[in-house]
CSV table of C-alpha atoms in Angstrom, one decimal:
chain,number,residue,atom,x,y,z
A,159,MET,CA,58.4,-76.0,244.0
A,160,ALA,CA,58.3,-74.1,240.7
A,161,LYS,CA,61.2,-74.8,238.4
A,162,LYS,CA,63.6,-71.9,237.9
A,163,VAL,CA,64.1,-71.3,234.1
A,164,GLY,CA,66.2,-68.5,232.8
A,165,VAL,CA,65.5,-67.2,229.3
A,166,LEU,CA,68.5,-65.7,227.5
A,167,ALA,CA,67.4,-62.1,226.9
A,168,LEU,CA,70.2,-60.5,224.9
A,169,GLN,CA,68.0,-60.1,221.8
A,170,GLY,CA,65.0,-61.7,220.2
A,171,ALA,CA,61.6,-63.2,221.3
A,172,PHE,CA,62.5,-63.9,224.9
A,173,ILE,CA,59.3,-62.4,226.4
A,174,GLU,CA,57.2,-65.0,224.5
A,175,HIS,CA,59.1,-67.8,226.1
A,176,ILE,CA,58.8,-66.3,229.6
A,177,ARG,CA,55.0,-66.0,229.1
A,178,VAL,CA,54.5,-69.7,228.0
A,179,LEU,CA,56.8,-71.0,230.8
A,180,GLY,CA,55.0,-68.9,233.3
A,181,GLU,CA,51.6,-70.2,232.2
A,182,LEU,CA,53.0,-73.7,232.7
A,183,GLY,CA,53.8,-72.9,236.4
A,184,ALA,CA,57.6,-72.3,236.0
A,185,GLU,CA,59.4,-69.4,237.5
A,186,ALA,CA,60.8,-67.9,234.3
A,187,PHE,CA,62.9,-64.7,234.0
A,188,PRO,CA,65.3,-63.0,231.7
A,189,VAL,CA,69.1,-63.6,231.8
A,190,ARG,CA,71.5,-61.0,230.4
A,191,LEU,CA,74.6,-61.4,232.6
A,192,PRO,CA,76.6,-64.4,233.9
A,193,GLY,CA,75.6,-63.7,237.5
A,194,GLU,CA,71.9,-64.3,236.6
A,195,LEU,CA,72.7,-67.9,235.6
A,196,ASP,CA,73.2,-69.1,239.2
A,197,GLY,CA,70.8,-71.7,240.6
A,198,LEU,CA,68.9,-72.4,237.4
A,199,ASP,CA,67.0,-75.6,236.7
A,200,GLY,CA,67.0,-74.9,233.0
A,201,LEU,CA,67.7,-72.3,230.3
A,202,VAL,CA,66.0,-71.3,227.1
A,203,ILE,CA,67.9,-69.7,224.2
A,204,PRO,CA,65.2,-68.0,222.2
A,205,GLY,CA,64.7,-67.1,218.5
A,206,GLY,CA,66.3,-63.8,217.3
A,207,GLU,CA,69.4,-63.1,215.3
A,208,SER,CA,72.1,-65.7,216.1
A,209,THR,CA,75.0,-63.4,215.1
A,210,THR,CA,73.7,-60.6,217.4
A,211,MET,CA,73.3,-63.0,220.3
A,212,SER,CA,76.6,-64.7,219.9
A,213,ARG,CA,78.5,-61.4,219.9
A,214,LEU,CA,76.7,-60.2,223.0
A,215,MET,CA,77.4,-63.6,224.7
A,216,LEU,CA,81.1,-63.2,224.0
A,217,ASP,CA,81.2,-59.6,225.1
A,218,TYR,CA,79.6,-60.3,228.5
A,219,HIS,CA,81.4,-63.6,229.2
A,220,LEU,CA,78.4,-65.8,228.8
A,221,THR,CA,79.9,-68.1,226.2
A,222,ASP,CA,82.4,-70.0,228.4
A,223,ARG,CA,80.0,-69.9,231.4
A,224,LEU,CA,77.2,-71.5,229.3
A,225,ARG,CA,79.7,-74.2,228.0
A,226,GLY,CA,80.6,-75.0,231.6
A,227,LEU,CA,77.0,-75.2,232.8
A,228,ALA,CA,76.1,-77.4,229.8
A,229,ARG,CA,79.0,-79.8,230.8
A,230,ASP,CA,77.6,-79.9,234.3
A,231,GLY,CA,74.3,-81.0,232.9
A,232,LEU,CA,72.1,-77.8,232.8
A,233,PRO,CA,69.1,-78.6,230.6
A,234,ILE,CA,68.9,-76.1,227.7
A,235,MET,CA,66.2,-75.6,225.1
A,236,GLY,CA,67.0,-73.7,221.9
A,237,THR,CA,64.6,-72.5,219.3
A,238,CYS,CA,65.7,-71.2,215.8
A,239,ALA,CA,68.6,-68.9,216.6
A,240,GLY,CA,68.9,-70.8,219.9
A,241,MET,CA,69.3,-74.1,218.1
A,242,ILE,CA,72.0,-72.5,215.9
A,243,LEU,CA,73.9,-71.4,219.1
A,244,LEU,CA,73.6,-74.9,220.7
A,245,ALA,CA,75.1,-76.7,217.6
A,246,LYS,CA,78.5,-78.2,217.3
A,247,ARG,CA,78.9,-76.9,213.8
A,248,VAL,CA,77.1,-74.2,211.9
A,249,MET,CA,77.5,-73.8,208.1
A,250,ASP,CA,78.1,-70.3,206.8
A,251,MET,CA,78.6,-68.6,210.2
A,252,ASP,CA,81.6,-66.6,211.1
A,253,VAL,CA,80.9,-66.7,214.8
A,254,GLU,CA,81.6,-69.7,216.9
A,255,PRO,CA,78.4,-71.4,218.3
A,256,LEU,CA,78.4,-72.8,221.8
A,257,GLY,CA,79.0,-76.3,220.4
A,258,ILE,CA,77.2,-78.1,223.3
A,259,MET,CA,74.8,-80.2,221.3
A,260,ASP,CA,76.0,-82.8,218.8
A,261,ILE,CA,74.2,-81.5,215.7
A,262,ASP,CA,75.2,-79.7,212.6
A,263,VAL,CA,72.9,-76.8,211.5
A,264,ARG,CA,72.5,-74.8,208.4
A,265,ARG,CA,71.2,-71.2,208.8
A,266,ASN,CA,68.5,-69.6,206.6
A,267,ALA,CA,68.1,-73.0,205.1
A,268,PHE,CA,64.8,-72.2,203.3
A,269,GLY,CA,65.9,-68.9,201.9
A,270,ARG,CA,64.8,-65.4,202.8
A,271,GLN,CA,61.7,-64.1,204.6
A,272,VAL,CA,59.3,-64.6,201.6
A,273,ASP,CA,60.1,-68.3,202.0
A,274,SER,CA,59.1,-68.3,205.7
A,275,PHE,CA,56.1,-70.6,206.3
A,276,GLU,CA,53.9,-72.4,208.8
A,277,ILE,CA,52.8,-76.1,208.7
A,278,ASP,CA,51.4,-78.9,210.8
A,279,ILE,CA,54.0,-81.5,211.6
A,280,GLU,CA,54.0,-84.9,213.3
A,281,MET,CA,55.7,-85.0,216.7
A,282,PRO,CA,55.2,-88.5,218.1
A,283,ALA,CA,56.8,-87.4,221.4
A,284,PHE,CA,53.9,-85.1,222.0
A,285,GLY,CA,51.1,-87.6,221.0
A,286,GLU,CA,48.9,-87.9,218.0
A,287,THR,CA,47.8,-84.3,217.5
A,288,PRO,CA,50.2,-82.6,215.0
A,289,PHE,CA,52.2,-79.6,216.1
A,290,HIS,CA,51.6,-76.3,214.3
A,291,ALA,CA,55.1,-75.1,213.5
A,292,VAL,CA,56.1,-71.6,212.4
A,293,PHE,CA,59.4,-71.3,210.5
A,294,ILE,CA,60.9,-67.9,210.1
A,295,ARG,CA,64.2,-67.6,208.1
A,296,ALA,CA,64.7,-70.9,209.8
A,297,PRO,CA,67.7,-73.2,210.1
A,298,VAL,CA,67.6,-77.0,209.7
A,299,ILE,CA,69.5,-79.9,211.3
A,300,GLU,CA,71.8,-81.5,208.8
A,301,ARG,CA,73.4,-84.1,211.0
A,302,VAL,CA,72.7,-85.6,214.4
A,303,GLY,CA,75.3,-87.3,216.5
A,304,ASP,CA,75.1,-90.5,218.5
A,305,GLY,CA,72.6,-90.2,221.3
A,306,VAL,CA,70.6,-87.4,219.6
A,307,GLU,CA,67.1,-88.3,218.6
A,308,VAL,CA,65.2,-86.4,215.9
A,309,LEU,CA,61.8,-85.3,217.3
A,310,ALA,CA,60.3,-83.9,214.1
A,311,ARG,CA,60.7,-83.9,210.4
A,312,LEU,CA,59.1,-82.0,207.5
A,313,PRO,CA,57.2,-84.1,205.0
A,314,ASP,CA,60.4,-84.2,202.8
A,315,GLY,CA,62.4,-85.7,205.7
A,316,THR,CA,64.3,-82.6,206.8
A,317,ALA,CA,65.1,-82.8,210.5
A,318,VAL,CA,63.6,-79.8,212.4
A,319,ALA,CA,63.6,-80.7,216.1
A,320,ALA,CA,65.8,-82.9,218.2
A,321,ARG,CA,66.7,-84.0,221.7
A,322,GLY,CA,70.1,-85.1,222.9
A,323,GLY,CA,70.3,-85.8,226.7
A,324,ASP,CA,69.3,-82.6,228.4
A,325,MET,CA,69.4,-80.5,225.2
A,326,ILE,CA,66.2,-79.9,223.2
A,327,CYS,CA,66.0,-77.8,220.0
A,328,SER,CA,63.8,-76.8,217.2
A,329,SER,CA,64.1,-75.0,213.8
A,330,PHE,CA,60.6,-73.5,214.4
A,331,HIS,CA,59.1,-71.2,217.1
A,332,PRO,CA,56.9,-73.0,219.7
A,333,GLU,CA,56.8,-69.7,221.5
A,334,LEU,CA,54.8,-68.1,218.7
A,335,THR,CA,51.8,-70.5,218.8
A,336,CYS,CA,49.3,-71.2,221.6
A,337,ASP,CA,50.4,-74.9,221.9
A,338,PRO,CA,52.4,-75.3,225.1
A,339,ARG,CA,53.4,-78.9,224.5
A,340,PHE,CA,57.0,-78.1,223.5
A,341,HIS,CA,57.7,-76.1,226.6
A,342,ALA,CA,55.8,-78.7,228.8
A,343,TYR,CA,58.1,-81.4,227.3
A,344,PHE,CA,61.2,-79.4,228.2
A,345,LEU,CA,59.9,-78.7,231.8
A,346,GLY,CA,59.1,-82.5,232.1
A,347,ALA,CA,62.7,-83.3,231.2
A,348,ILE,CA,64.3,-81.1,233.8
B,220,MET,CA,52.8,-75.2,203.8
B,221,ASP,CA,51.6,-71.5,204.0
B,222,LYS,CA,53.9,-68.6,203.2
B,223,GLY,CA,53.4,-64.9,203.7
B,224,THR,CA,50.9,-65.4,206.5
B,225,TRP,CA,50.2,-62.8,209.2
B,226,THR,CA,52.0,-65.1,211.7
B,227,VAL,CA,55.3,-65.3,209.8
B,228,LYS,CA,55.2,-61.6,209.0
B,229,THR,CA,54.6,-60.4,212.6
B,230,GLY,CA,56.9,-63.3,213.7
B,231,LEU,CA,59.9,-61.9,212.0
B,232,ALA,CA,59.3,-58.6,213.7
B,233,GLN,CA,59.2,-60.4,217.0
B,234,MET,CA,62.6,-62.0,216.3
B,235,LEU,CA,64.0,-58.5,215.7
B,236,LYS,CA,63.0,-57.3,219.2
B,237,GLY,CA,65.6,-56.1,221.6
B,238,GLY,CA,67.8,-55.3,218.6
B,239,VAL,CA,69.2,-52.5,216.5
B,240,ILE,CA,68.4,-52.0,212.8
B,241,MET,CA,71.0,-49.9,211.1
B,242,ASP,CA,70.9,-47.8,207.9
B,243,VAL,CA,73.7,-48.8,205.5
B,244,VAL,CA,74.5,-47.5,202.0
B,245,ASN,CA,77.0,-50.1,200.8
B,246,PRO,CA,78.3,-53.7,201.6
B,247,GLU,CA,81.2,-52.4,203.8
B,248,GLN,CA,78.8,-50.5,206.1
B,249,ALA,CA,76.5,-53.6,206.2
B,250,ARG,CA,79.4,-55.7,207.3
B,251,ILE,CA,80.4,-53.2,210.0
B,252,ALA,CA,76.7,-53.2,211.2
B,253,GLU,CA,76.6,-57.0,211.3
B,254,GLU,CA,79.9,-57.3,213.1
B,255,ALA,CA,78.7,-54.8,215.7
B,256,GLY,CA,75.7,-57.0,216.4
B,257,ALA,CA,72.9,-55.3,214.4
B,258,CYS,CA,69.8,-57.6,214.1
B,259,ALA,CA,69.1,-56.3,210.6
B,260,VAL,CA,70.2,-53.6,208.2
B,261,MET,CA,68.2,-51.1,206.1
B,262,ALA,CA,69.7,-50.8,202.6
B,263,LEU,CA,69.6,-47.3,201.3
B,264,GLU,CA,71.2,-45.1,198.6
B,265,ARG,CA,71.7,-42.2,201.1
B,266,VAL,CA,71.2,-42.0,204.8
B,267,PRO,CA,68.5,-39.5,205.9
B,268,ALA,CA,70.9,-36.8,206.9
B,269,ASP,CA,72.3,-36.8,203.3
B,270,ILE,CA,68.8,-37.0,201.8
B,271,ARG,CA,67.9,-33.9,203.9
B,272,ALA,CA,71.1,-32.1,202.8
B,273,SER,CA,70.8,-32.9,199.1
B,274,GLY,CA,67.1,-32.2,198.6
B,275,GLY,CA,65.4,-33.3,195.4
B,276,VAL,CA,63.2,-36.4,195.1
B,277,ALA,CA,64.2,-39.3,197.3
B,278,ARG,CA,63.3,-42.7,195.8
B,279,MET,CA,63.7,-46.4,196.4
B,280,ALA,CA,67.4,-47.4,196.3
B,281,ASP,CA,69.1,-48.7,193.2
B,282,PRO,CA,68.4,-52.5,193.2
B,283,SER,CA,72.0,-53.3,192.6
B,284,ILE,CA,73.0,-51.7,196.0
B,285,ILE,CA,70.3,-53.7,197.7
B,286,VAL,CA,71.3,-56.9,196.1
B,287,ALA,CA,75.0,-56.3,196.9
B,288,ILE,CA,74.1,-55.8,200.6
B,289,MET,CA,71.9,-58.9,200.6
B,290,GLY,CA,74.9,-60.8,199.3
B,291,THR,CA,77.2,-59.6,202.0
B,292,VAL,CA,75.4,-60.2,205.3
B,293,SER,CA,73.4,-63.1,206.7
B,294,ILE,CA,71.1,-60.9,208.9
B,295,PRO,CA,67.7,-59.7,207.5
B,296,VAL,CA,67.9,-56.9,204.9
B,297,MET,CA,65.2,-54.2,204.8
B,298,ALA,CA,64.7,-51.6,202.1
B,299,LYS,CA,62.5,-48.5,201.8
B,300,CYS,CA,59.8,-47.7,199.3
B,301,ARG,CA,58.0,-44.3,199.0
B,302,ILE,CA,54.6,-43.9,200.8
B,303,GLY,CA,51.9,-45.3,198.4
B,304,HIS,CA,54.4,-46.5,195.8
B,305,PHE,CA,53.2,-50.1,195.5
B,306,VAL,CA,55.3,-50.7,192.4
B,307,GLU,CA,58.5,-49.9,194.3
B,308,ALA,CA,57.2,-52.4,196.9
B,309,GLN,CA,56.7,-55.0,194.2
B,310,VAL,CA,60.2,-54.5,193.0
B,311,LEU,CA,61.6,-54.8,196.5
B,312,GLN,CA,59.6,-58.0,197.0
B,313,ALA,CA,60.9,-59.4,193.7
B,314,LEU,CA,64.5,-58.7,194.9
B,315,GLY,CA,63.8,-60.8,198.0
B,316,VAL,CA,64.3,-58.2,200.7
B,317,ASP,CA,63.1,-59.4,204.1
B,318,PHE,CA,61.1,-56.4,205.2
B,319,ILE,CA,59.8,-53.3,203.4
B,320,ASP,CA,59.8,-49.9,205.2
B,321,GLU,CA,57.1,-47.7,203.6
B,322,SER,CA,58.9,-44.6,204.7
B,323,GLU,CA,58.3,-40.9,205.1
B,324,VAL,CA,62.1,-40.4,204.6
B,325,LEU,CA,61.5,-40.9,200.9
B,326,THR,CA,59.4,-38.4,198.9
B,327,PRO,CA,55.8,-39.7,199.1
B,328,ALA,CA,54.3,-41.0,195.8
B,329,ASP,CA,50.7,-40.7,197.1
B,330,GLU,CA,49.4,-38.1,199.5
B,331,SER,CA,46.1,-39.9,200.2
B,332,HIS,CA,46.8,-43.6,200.2
B,333,HIS,CA,49.4,-45.9,201.7
B,334,VAL,CA,50.3,-49.3,200.1
B,335,TRP,CA,47.7,-52.0,200.7
B,336,LYS,CA,50.2,-54.3,202.4
B,337,TYR,CA,48.0,-57.5,202.4
B,338,ASP,CA,48.8,-57.8,198.7
B,339,PHE,CA,52.4,-58.8,199.6
B,340,ASN,CA,54.1,-61.8,201.1
B,341,VAL,CA,57.0,-59.7,202.4
B,342,PRO,CA,56.2,-57.9,205.7
B,343,PHE,CA,56.0,-54.1,206.0
B,344,VAL,CA,57.1,-51.7,208.7
B,345,CYS,CA,55.5,-48.2,208.8
B,346,GLY,CA,56.1,-45.0,210.7
B,347,CYS,CA,53.6,-43.4,213.1
B,348,ARG,CA,53.4,-40.3,215.3
B,349,ASP,CA,50.6,-41.5,217.6
B,350,LEU,CA,48.3,-44.5,218.2
B,351,GLY,CA,45.7,-43.6,215.6
B,352,GLU,CA,48.4,-43.5,212.8
B,353,ALA,CA,49.9,-46.8,214.1
B,354,LEU,CA,46.5,-48.5,214.0
B,355,ARG,CA,45.7,-47.1,210.5
B,356,ARG,CA,48.9,-48.7,209.2
B,357,ILE,CA,48.2,-52.0,210.9
B,358,GLY,CA,44.8,-51.9,209.4
B,359,GLU,CA,46.4,-51.7,206.0
B,360,GLY,CA,48.5,-54.7,206.9
B,361,ALA,CA,51.7,-53.4,208.5
B,362,ALA,CA,53.3,-56.2,210.5
B,363,MET,CA,55.5,-53.9,212.4
B,364,ILE,CA,55.4,-50.2,213.5
B,365,ARG,CA,58.1,-47.7,214.3
B,366,THR,CA,57.6,-44.3,215.7
B,367,LYS,CA,58.7,-41.7,213.1
B,368,GLY,CA,60.8,-39.3,215.1
B,369,GLU,CA,62.5,-36.8,212.8
B,370,ALA,CA,65.0,-38.7,210.6
B,371,GLY,CA,68.4,-37.4,209.8
B,372,THR,CA,68.5,-34.9,212.7
B,373,GLY,CA,70.3,-36.8,215.4
B,374,ASN,CA,67.8,-35.1,217.7
B,375,ILE,CA,65.8,-37.5,219.9
B,376,VAL,CA,63.0,-35.1,220.8
B,377,GLU,CA,60.5,-36.1,218.1
B,378,ALA,CA,61.1,-39.8,218.7
B,379,VAL,CA,60.3,-39.3,222.4
B,380,ARG,CA,57.2,-37.3,221.6
B,381,HIS,CA,55.9,-40.0,219.2
B,382,MET,CA,56.6,-42.9,221.6
B,383,ARG,CA,54.9,-41.1,224.5
B,384,ALA,CA,52.0,-40.3,222.2
B,385,VAL,CA,51.6,-44.0,221.3
B,386,THR,CA,51.9,-45.2,224.9
B,387,ASP,CA,49.5,-42.5,226.2
B,388,GLY,CA,47.0,-43.5,223.5
B,389,ILE,CA,47.2,-47.1,224.6
B,390,ARG,CA,46.7,-46.2,228.3
B,391,ARG,CA,43.7,-44.1,227.5
B,392,ILE,CA,42.0,-46.8,225.5
B,393,GLN,CA,42.8,-49.5,228.0
B,394,GLY,CA,41.2,-47.6,230.8
B,395,MET,CA,38.1,-46.6,228.9
B,396,PRO,CA,34.7,-48.1,229.4
B,397,GLN,CA,33.6,-50.1,226.4
B,398,ASP,CA,30.8,-47.7,225.4
B,399,GLU,CA,33.4,-45.0,224.7
B,400,LEU,CA,35.5,-47.0,222.4
B,401,MET,CA,33.6,-46.2,219.2
B,402,ALA,CA,33.8,-42.5,219.8
B,403,GLU,CA,37.5,-42.9,220.5
B,404,ALA,CA,38.0,-44.9,217.2
B,405,LYS,CA,36.3,-42.0,215.4
B,406,ALA,CA,38.4,-39.4,217.2
B,407,ILE,CA,41.7,-40.9,216.5
B,408,GLY,CA,40.8,-42.2,213.0
B,409,ALA,CA,41.6,-45.9,213.8
B,410,PRO,CA,39.8,-49.1,212.8
B,411,PHE,CA,37.4,-50.0,215.6
B,412,GLU,CA,38.4,-53.7,215.8
B,413,LEU,CA,42.0,-52.6,216.5
B,414,VAL,CA,40.9,-50.1,219.1
B,415,LEU,CA,39.0,-53.0,220.8
B,416,GLU,CA,42.0,-55.2,220.6
B,417,VAL,CA,44.2,-52.5,222.3
B,418,HIS,CA,41.5,-52.1,224.9
B,419,ASN,CA,41.5,-55.8,225.7
B,420,THR,CA,45.3,-56.4,225.6
B,421,GLY,CA,46.7,-53.1,226.7
B,422,ARG,CA,49.3,-53.2,223.9
B,423,LEU,CA,49.8,-52.7,220.1
B,424,PRO,CA,49.0,-55.9,218.1
B,425,VAL,CA,52.4,-55.7,216.5
B,426,VAL,CA,56.0,-54.9,217.5
B,427,ASN,CA,56.9,-51.2,217.8
B,428,PHE,CA,60.4,-49.9,217.3
B,429,ALA,CA,61.7,-46.4,217.9
B,430,ALA,CA,63.3,-44.4,215.0
B,431,GLY,CA,64.3,-40.9,213.9
B,432,GLY,CA,67.0,-39.1,215.8
B,433,ILE,CA,68.8,-41.8,217.8
B,434,ALA,CA,72.5,-40.9,217.9
B,435,THR,CA,73.9,-42.2,221.2
B,436,PRO,CA,73.8,-45.3,223.4
B,437,ALA,CA,71.8,-43.3,225.9
B,438,ASP,CA,69.3,-42.3,223.2
B,439,ALA,CA,68.7,-46.0,222.4
B,440,ALA,CA,68.3,-46.9,226.1
B,441,LEU,CA,65.9,-44.0,226.6
B,442,MET,CA,63.7,-45.2,223.8
B,443,MET,CA,63.8,-48.8,225.2
B,444,GLN,CA,62.9,-47.5,228.7
B,445,LEU,CA,60.0,-45.6,227.2
B,446,GLY,CA,58.7,-48.9,225.9
B,447,ALA,CA,60.2,-49.4,222.4
B,448,ASP,CA,60.7,-53.0,221.4
B,449,GLY,CA,64.0,-52.1,219.6
B,450,VAL,CA,65.5,-49.2,217.7
B,451,PHE,CA,66.3,-48.1,214.2
B,452,VAL,CA,69.5,-46.0,213.9
B,453,GLY,CA,69.8,-44.1,210.6
B,454,SER,CA,72.4,-41.4,210.2
B,455,GLY,CA,73.5,-41.8,213.9
B,456,VAL,CA,76.1,-44.5,213.2
B,457,PHE,CA,77.7,-43.7,209.9
B,458,LYS,CA,77.6,-39.9,210.3
B,459,SER,CA,79.6,-40.2,213.6
B,460,GLN,CA,83.4,-40.1,214.0
B,461,ASP,CA,83.8,-43.8,214.8
B,462,PRO,CA,81.0,-45.9,213.3
B,463,GLU,CA,82.4,-49.3,214.5
B,464,GLU,CA,82.6,-48.3,218.1
B,465,ARG,CA,79.4,-46.4,218.1
B,466,ALA,CA,77.5,-49.2,216.4
B,467,ARG,CA,78.7,-51.7,219.0
B,468,ALA,CA,77.9,-49.4,221.9
B,469,ILE,CA,74.3,-48.8,220.7
B,470,VAL,CA,73.7,-52.5,220.3
B,471,ARG,CA,75.0,-53.1,223.8
B,472,ALA,CA,73.0,-50.2,225.2
B,473,THR,CA,69.8,-51.6,223.6
B,474,THR,CA,70.3,-55.0,225.3
B,475,HIS,CA,71.3,-53.6,228.7
B,476,TYR,CA,69.0,-50.6,228.6
B,477,GLN,CA,68.1,-51.0,232.2
B,478,ASP,CA,71.7,-51.2,233.5
B,479,PRO,CA,73.1,-47.7,234.1
B,480,ASP,CA,76.6,-49.1,234.9
B,481,ILE,CA,76.8,-50.8,231.5
B,482,LEU,CA,75.4,-47.8,229.8
B,483,ALA,CA,78.1,-45.6,231.4
B,484,GLU,CA,80.8,-48.1,230.3
B,485,VAL,CA,79.7,-48.3,226.6
B,486,SER,CA,79.2,-44.6,226.3
B,487,LYS,CA,82.9,-43.9,227.0
B,488,GLY,CA,85.3,-42.8,224.3
B,489,LEU,CA,83.1,-43.0,221.3
B,490,GLY,CA,84.4,-39.8,219.7
B,491,GLU,CA,82.0,-37.2,218.3
B,492,ALA,CA,78.3,-38.1,217.7
B,493,MET,CA,76.7,-36.8,214.5
B,494,ARG,CA,76.4,-33.0,214.7
B,495,GLY,CA,72.6,-33.0,214.7
B,496,LEU,CA,69.9,-30.4,214.1
B,497,GLU,CA,67.6,-28.4,216.3
B,498,ILE,CA,64.1,-29.2,215.1
B,499,GLY,CA,63.0,-25.5,215.3
B,500,THR,CA,65.6,-24.5,212.7
B,501,ILE,CA,64.2,-26.8,210.1
B,502,PRO,CA,61.7,-25.1,207.8
B,503,LYS,CA,58.2,-26.6,208.2
B,504,GLU,CA,58.1,-27.9,204.6
B,505,SER,CA,61.3,-29.8,205.1
B,506,LEU,CA,60.1,-31.8,208.1
B,507,LEU,CA,59.8,-35.5,207.2
B,508,SER,CA,57.5,-36.8,210.0
B,509,PRO,CA,54.3,-35.1,208.7
B,510,ARG,CA,54.5,-37.1,205.5
B,511,GLY,CA,51.8,-39.8,205.4
B,512,TRP,CA,48.8,-39.5,207.7
């Protein structure tokens, strides 16, 4: 049976995730309200503006519900803003993240939009072929806790993707490239 | 490591989708916008309603205002340059703004030519009234499009007209046999390759927001239901009675645009919207949307 994957659709690039997941055979759909979180096999928190998303999550009572689901073991993947929201601690952010993955994250770590970039990076978990990664006003991982494995680093050693139990995150946007390995890896884990 | 690529330019526009971009004229307004959940702000010296009222030549904002706003919020900061004024664009890029709006709200610097946007690492958004205009701007390197509407009026009618014109243009091209595409490209004055792309994909190659006249949560949801990827709100927030509440309500309406119960809830008790202008009462030479081509 197709896996049911919700994609948080409060703001940002959620349609792109739904498309990739659909192509991989999952039943993917947008989630905007708590009632739509029932019966999911996994959840994706997309890229977008983390401050916008966190405020809308609070207003519509998604924050505590998501924390509860994470405690109960719901696998969650977060890209860019999604990674910020998963983190335990976020530097320079006045809104509380979900705090459900044991990582510390710095927002806009490379600077402003003119410093956004794309690059091929090694991702041993996906095999030998490098992964083409698109970084847009991207955050980075500054600390990983026990049991969290770094999945990818930039050439200078900066951690930009990680997995901790059922949580997977990246600084970059696998939903913006044609390479489905990141989403396939997530679907394989749930 | 490649910077300023088409993918990172159009990618930022994709990250803004489903969001509200608000005009702000100082750091206090920028903070209100961010706290309300805006996905970006547009740093200006005057909102369009005031530009309209004061007349004279409207130019790029004072860099010190833009820098102060960039220092206040962590969301992307956009700024406007005049149509064709590539040096204002160079200045904005040097300041480090995240997006440049080559905007008809400012007085055009060139009546024949827009900025050649491929010369820049920073992405551009441009206005359009129909599909041909959208594809011309994309042909010059715009990484994002917005329908023009009629800025500073608080009147949604032109935004609706322009969004319907774009959607209608896409539908026409999508349904056309291939041997008619060249004649269509000629008729609408659009680059053939982009006409072909629209024919094959059934959509614009970049994100398209609605702008110009959005004053209420229902206006924002209307534009979303008509197919906008997100909305710009100019004078509609800070020319209203209660900017904080209205800003929050418009953000919520843009996310939950398909949910009439939530739209009803967020529309309650917002105080007075900006007064607004009937388009027919504006002298033809004072209309902003015909600027550019």
